Coordinates of C-alpha atoms and ligand atoms in Angstrom, one line a residue:
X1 CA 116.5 -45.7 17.9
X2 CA 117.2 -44.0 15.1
X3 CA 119.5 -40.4 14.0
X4 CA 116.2 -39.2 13.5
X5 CA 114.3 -39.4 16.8
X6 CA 118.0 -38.9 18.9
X7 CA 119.1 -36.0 16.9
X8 CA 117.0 -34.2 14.3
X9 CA 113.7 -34.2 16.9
X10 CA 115.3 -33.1 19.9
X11 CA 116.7 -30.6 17.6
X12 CA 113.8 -29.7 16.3
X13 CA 111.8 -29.0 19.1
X14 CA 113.9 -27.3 20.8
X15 CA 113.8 -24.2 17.7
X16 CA 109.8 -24.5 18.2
X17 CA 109.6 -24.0 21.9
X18 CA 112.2 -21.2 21.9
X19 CA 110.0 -19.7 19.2
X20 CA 107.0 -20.2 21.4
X21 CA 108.6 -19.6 24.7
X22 CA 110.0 -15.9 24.3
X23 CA 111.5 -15.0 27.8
X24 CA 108.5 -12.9 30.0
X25 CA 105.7 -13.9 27.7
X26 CA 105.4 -17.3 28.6
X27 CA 105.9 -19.7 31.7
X28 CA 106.0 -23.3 32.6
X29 CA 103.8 -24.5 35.4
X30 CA 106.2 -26.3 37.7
X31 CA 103.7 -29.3 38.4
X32 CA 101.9 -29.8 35.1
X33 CA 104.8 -28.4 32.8
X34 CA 101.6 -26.7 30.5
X35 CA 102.9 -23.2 28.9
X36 CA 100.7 -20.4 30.8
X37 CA 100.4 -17.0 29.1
X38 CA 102.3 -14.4 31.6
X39 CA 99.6 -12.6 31.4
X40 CA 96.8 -14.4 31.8
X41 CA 98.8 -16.5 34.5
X42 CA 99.2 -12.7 36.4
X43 CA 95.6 -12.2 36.1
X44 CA 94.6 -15.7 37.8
X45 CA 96.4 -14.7 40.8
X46 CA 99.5 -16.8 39.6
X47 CA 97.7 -20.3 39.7
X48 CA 97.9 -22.4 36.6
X49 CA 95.0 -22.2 34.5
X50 CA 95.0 -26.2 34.0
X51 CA 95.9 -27.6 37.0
X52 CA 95.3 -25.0 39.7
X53 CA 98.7 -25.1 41.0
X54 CA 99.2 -22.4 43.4
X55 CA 102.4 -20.4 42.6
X56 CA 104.3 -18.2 45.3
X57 CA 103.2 -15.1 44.8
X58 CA 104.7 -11.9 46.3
X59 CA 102.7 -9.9 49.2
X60 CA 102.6 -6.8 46.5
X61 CA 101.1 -8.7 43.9
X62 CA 98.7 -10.3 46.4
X63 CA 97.1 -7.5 48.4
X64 CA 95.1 -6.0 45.2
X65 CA 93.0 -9.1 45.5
X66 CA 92.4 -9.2 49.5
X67 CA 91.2 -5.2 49.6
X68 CA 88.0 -3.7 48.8
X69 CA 88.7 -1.9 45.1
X70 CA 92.0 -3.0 45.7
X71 CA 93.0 -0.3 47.9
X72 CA 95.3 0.1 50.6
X73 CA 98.0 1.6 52.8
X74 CA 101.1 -0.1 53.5
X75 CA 103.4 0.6 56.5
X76 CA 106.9 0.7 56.2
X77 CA 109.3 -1.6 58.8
X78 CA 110.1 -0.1 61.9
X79 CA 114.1 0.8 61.5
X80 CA 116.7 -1.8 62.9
X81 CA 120.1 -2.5 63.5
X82 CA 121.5 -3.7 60.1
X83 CA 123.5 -6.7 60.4
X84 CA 124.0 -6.6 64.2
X85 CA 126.6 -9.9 64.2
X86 CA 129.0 -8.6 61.4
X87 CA 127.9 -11.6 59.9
X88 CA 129.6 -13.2 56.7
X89 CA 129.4 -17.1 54.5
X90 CA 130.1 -16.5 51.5
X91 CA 129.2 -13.3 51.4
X92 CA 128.1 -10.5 53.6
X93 CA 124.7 -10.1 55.2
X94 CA 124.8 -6.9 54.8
X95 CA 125.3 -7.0 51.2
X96 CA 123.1 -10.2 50.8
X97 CA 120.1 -7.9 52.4
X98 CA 120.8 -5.2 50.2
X99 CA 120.4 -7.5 47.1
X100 CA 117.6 -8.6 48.2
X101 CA 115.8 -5.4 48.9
X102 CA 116.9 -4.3 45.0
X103 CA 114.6 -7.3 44.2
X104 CA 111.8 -6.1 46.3
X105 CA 110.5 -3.1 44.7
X106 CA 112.8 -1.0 47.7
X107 CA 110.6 -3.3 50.7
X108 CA 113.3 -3.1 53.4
X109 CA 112.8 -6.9 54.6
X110 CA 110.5 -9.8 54.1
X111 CA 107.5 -8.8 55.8
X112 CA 104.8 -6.1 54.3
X113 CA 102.7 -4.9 56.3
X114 CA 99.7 -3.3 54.5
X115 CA 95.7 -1.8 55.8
X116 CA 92.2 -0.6 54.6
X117 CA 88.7 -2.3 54.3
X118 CA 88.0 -5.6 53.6
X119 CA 84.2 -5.8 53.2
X120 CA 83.8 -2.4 54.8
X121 CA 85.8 -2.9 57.8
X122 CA 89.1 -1.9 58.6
X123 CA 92.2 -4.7 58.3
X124 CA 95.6 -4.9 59.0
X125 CA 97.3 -7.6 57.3
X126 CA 101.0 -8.4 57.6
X127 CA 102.8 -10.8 54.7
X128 CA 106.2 -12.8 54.4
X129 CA 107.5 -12.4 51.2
X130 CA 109.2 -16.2 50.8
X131 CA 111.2 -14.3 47.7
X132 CA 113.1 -12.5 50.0
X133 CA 115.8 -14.2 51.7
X134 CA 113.4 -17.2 51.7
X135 CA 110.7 -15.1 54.0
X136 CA 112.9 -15.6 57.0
X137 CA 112.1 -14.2 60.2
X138 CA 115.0 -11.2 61.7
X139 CA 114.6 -8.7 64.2
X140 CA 113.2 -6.3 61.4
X141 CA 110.2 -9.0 60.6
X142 CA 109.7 -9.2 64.4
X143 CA 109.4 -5.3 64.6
X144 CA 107.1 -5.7 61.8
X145 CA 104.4 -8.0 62.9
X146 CA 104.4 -5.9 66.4
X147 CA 103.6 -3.1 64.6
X148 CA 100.9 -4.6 62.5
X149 CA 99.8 -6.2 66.0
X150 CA 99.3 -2.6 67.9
X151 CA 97.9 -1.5 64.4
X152 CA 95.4 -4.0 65.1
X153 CA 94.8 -3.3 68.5
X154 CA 94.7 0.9 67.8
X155 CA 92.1 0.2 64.9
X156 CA 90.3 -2.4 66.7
X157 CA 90.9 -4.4 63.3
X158 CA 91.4 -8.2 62.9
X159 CA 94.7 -8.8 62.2
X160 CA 95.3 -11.5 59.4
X161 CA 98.6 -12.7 59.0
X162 CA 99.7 -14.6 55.4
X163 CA 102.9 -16.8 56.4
X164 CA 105.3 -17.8 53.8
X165 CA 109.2 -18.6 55.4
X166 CA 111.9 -21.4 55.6
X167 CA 112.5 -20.1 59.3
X168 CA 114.7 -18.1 61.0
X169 CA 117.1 -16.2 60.2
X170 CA 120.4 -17.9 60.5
X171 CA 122.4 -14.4 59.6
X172 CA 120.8 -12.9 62.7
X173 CA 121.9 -15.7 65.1
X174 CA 120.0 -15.5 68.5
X175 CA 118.7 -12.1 67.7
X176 CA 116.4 -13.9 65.1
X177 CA 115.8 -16.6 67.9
X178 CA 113.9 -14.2 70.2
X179 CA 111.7 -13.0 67.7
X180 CA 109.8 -16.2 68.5
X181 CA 108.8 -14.9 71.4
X182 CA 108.5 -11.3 70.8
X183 CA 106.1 -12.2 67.8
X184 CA 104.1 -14.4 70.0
X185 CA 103.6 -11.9 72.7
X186 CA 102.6 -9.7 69.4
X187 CA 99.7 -11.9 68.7
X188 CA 98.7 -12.1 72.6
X189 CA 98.2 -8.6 72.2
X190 CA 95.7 -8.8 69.1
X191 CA 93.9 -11.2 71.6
X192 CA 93.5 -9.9 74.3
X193 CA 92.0 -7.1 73.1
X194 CA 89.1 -9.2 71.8
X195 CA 90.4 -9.2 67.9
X196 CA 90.5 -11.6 65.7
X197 CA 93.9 -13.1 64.3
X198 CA 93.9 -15.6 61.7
X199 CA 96.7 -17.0 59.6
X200 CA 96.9 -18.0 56.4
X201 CA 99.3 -20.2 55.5
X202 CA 101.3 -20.4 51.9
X203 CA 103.7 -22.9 50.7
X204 CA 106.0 -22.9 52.6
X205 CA 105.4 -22.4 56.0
X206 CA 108.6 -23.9 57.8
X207 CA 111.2 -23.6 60.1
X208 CA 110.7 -20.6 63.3
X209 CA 107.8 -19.1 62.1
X210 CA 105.9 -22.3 62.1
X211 CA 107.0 -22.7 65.8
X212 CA 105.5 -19.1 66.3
X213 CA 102.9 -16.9 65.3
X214 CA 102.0 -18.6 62.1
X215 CA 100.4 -21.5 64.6
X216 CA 98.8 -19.6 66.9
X217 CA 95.7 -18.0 64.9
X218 CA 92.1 -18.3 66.0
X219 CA 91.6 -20.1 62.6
X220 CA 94.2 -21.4 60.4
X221 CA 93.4 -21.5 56.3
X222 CA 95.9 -22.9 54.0
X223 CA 96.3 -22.7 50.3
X224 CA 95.8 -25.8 48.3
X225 CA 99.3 -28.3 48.5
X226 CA 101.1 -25.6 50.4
X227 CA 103.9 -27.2 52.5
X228 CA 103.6 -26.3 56.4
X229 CA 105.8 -27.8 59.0
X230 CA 108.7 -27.1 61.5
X231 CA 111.6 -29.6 59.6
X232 CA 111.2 -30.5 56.2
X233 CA 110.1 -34.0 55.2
X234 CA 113.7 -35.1 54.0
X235 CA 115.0 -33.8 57.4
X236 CA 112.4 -36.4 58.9
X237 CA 112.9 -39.1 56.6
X238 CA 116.4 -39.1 57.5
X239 CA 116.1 -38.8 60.8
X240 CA 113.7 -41.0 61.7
X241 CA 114.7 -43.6 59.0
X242 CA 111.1 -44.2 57.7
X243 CA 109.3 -44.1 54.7
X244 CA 107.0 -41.1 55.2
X245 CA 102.7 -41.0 54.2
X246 CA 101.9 -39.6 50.8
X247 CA 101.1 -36.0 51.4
X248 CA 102.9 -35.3 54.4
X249 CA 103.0 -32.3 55.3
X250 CA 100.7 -30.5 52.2
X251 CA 97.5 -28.5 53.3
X252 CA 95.0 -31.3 52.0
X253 CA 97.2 -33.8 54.5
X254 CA 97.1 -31.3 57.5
X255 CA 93.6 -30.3 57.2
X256 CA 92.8 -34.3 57.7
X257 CA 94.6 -34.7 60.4
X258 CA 93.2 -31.4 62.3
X259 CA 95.9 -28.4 62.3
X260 CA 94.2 -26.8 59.9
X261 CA 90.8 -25.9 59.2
X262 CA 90.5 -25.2 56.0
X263 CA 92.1 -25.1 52.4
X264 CA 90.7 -22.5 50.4
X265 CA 91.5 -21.8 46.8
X266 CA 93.6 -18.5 46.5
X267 CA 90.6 -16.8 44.4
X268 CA 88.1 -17.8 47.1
X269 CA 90.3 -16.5 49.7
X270 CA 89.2 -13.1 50.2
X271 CA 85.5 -13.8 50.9
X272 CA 86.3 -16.5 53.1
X273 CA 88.5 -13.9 54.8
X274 CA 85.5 -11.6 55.1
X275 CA 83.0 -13.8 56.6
X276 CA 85.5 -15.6 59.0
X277 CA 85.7 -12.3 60.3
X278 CA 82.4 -10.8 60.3
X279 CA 81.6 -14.3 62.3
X280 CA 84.0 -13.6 64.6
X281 CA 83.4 -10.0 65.6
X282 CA 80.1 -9.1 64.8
X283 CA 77.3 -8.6 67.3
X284 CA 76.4 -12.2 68.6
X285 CA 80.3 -12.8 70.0
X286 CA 80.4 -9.3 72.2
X287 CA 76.7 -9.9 73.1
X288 CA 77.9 -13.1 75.0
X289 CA 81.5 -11.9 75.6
X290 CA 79.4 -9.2 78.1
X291 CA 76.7 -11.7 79.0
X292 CA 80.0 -13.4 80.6
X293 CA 81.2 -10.3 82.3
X294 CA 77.8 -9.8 83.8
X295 CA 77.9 -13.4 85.1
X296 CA 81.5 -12.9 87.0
Ligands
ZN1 ZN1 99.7 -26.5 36.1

């Protein structure tokens, strides 16, 4: 312990690293603290380049990777009642929704709902966007994901859902409640009209949205140490007053345990995508879908 290694080093390293670390160039990964170019971090589908930590990335920055030549349509969110409660904390929702569609490249809530071909066949895929208001789930993300749903059904496209959400939205009171049903219904829809619906789920994948559509795919993927639940694990710890498993919670964890089927690596997903559907809906299923209906 010395004025050297207290002062002058801390010192010291602190002018390197801002030299090194100009603001938008660079970024930390959050789980092994290694610098990562912006750029090349961008290009890797935002997972770190030495670890393989998955970052959250936005449904915008995502879809360019899911689509053939990285094309596609999006659909704007069916208009909704803004702010239906007069709801305020410490600030307006109103004014706490307009923020936060400033942030999202003028996306009017936290769901995008985008199509085109993936692997030659038509797809509708609908995404949470965890950046806005923490991906939580209002009437106008409801509307959303029954549009993308009788999208779906009109196209006769799987519909492929990539959850990302702390839960419900508190702001919208009971109205945000019933979209728990209303999305589930969404998804019945998509099924009984012989399509596929799969979920993909991203860290996080909490809270209402767990406890609805998000759980309710014909197959479930999940990204690498993405966090699904309905409470989070502190919420549990306390309640229950028990030291919980290491893991809990995480993809790896959930796949061993059975609710899910898979963790695929975010580059990976978009084959995996591909052939989960082309098992589903090609020739062999409707063959003994109408060997069934012959047999009633
Ligand atoms: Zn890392």
């Amino acid at each position: 312990m010395n004025w050297l290694t207290n002062f002058v080093r801390p010192k010291l390293k602190a002018l390197i690293s801002r030299k090194e670390a100009p603001e938008n160039l660079w970024l930390k990964c959050p789980k092994c603290e290694q610098m990562l170019f912006m750029r090349d971090w961008e290009a890797n589908q935002e997972v770190c380049s030495h670890c393989g930590h998955h970052m959250r990335i936005r449904p915008l920055k995502r879809l360019p990777h899911l689509f053939d030549e990285g094309k596609y349509e999006l659909h704007p969110l069916p208009r909704v009642p803004v702010d239906p409660l007069k709801f305020r904390d410490t600030k307006r929702y109103d004014a706490k929704l307009k923020e936060a569609q400033a942030k999202a490249e003028g996306r009017s809530d936290a769901l995008v709902v985008a199509s085109g071909l993936m692997g030659s066949r038509s797809t509708v895929l609908a995404l949470l966007d965890f950046d806005f208001m923490g991906g939580s789930m209002g009437t106008a993300v409801g509307e959303g994901l029954v549009m993308a749903a009788d999208l779906a059904v009109a196209r006769k496209a799987p519909l492929i859902v990539f959850s990302a959400s702390g839960g419900a939205r508190m702001q919208e009171g009971i109205l945000s409640l019933m979209q728990l049903t209303r999305t589930t219904i969404a998804v019945r829809k998509v099924k009984e009209a012989g399509l596929p619906y799969i979920v993909v789920l991203t860290d996080p994948t909490t809270g209402g949205v767990s406890a609805s559509f998000a759980m309710l795919g014909d197959v479930h993927i999940a990204e690498p140490d993405a966090l699904i639940g309905f409470a989070g694990p502190r919420v549990i710890q306390d309640t229950i007053r028990q030291e919980l498993p290491q893991g809990f919670q995480r993809a790896e964890y959930l796949l061993e345990h059975g609710m899910v089927d898979a963790v695929v690596h975010r580059h990976k997903l978009r084959e995996t995508l591909i052939r989960l559907v082309s098992l589903l809906m090609d020739p062999p299923i409707a063959e003994s879908r109408s060997l069934a209906v012959a047999g009633r």
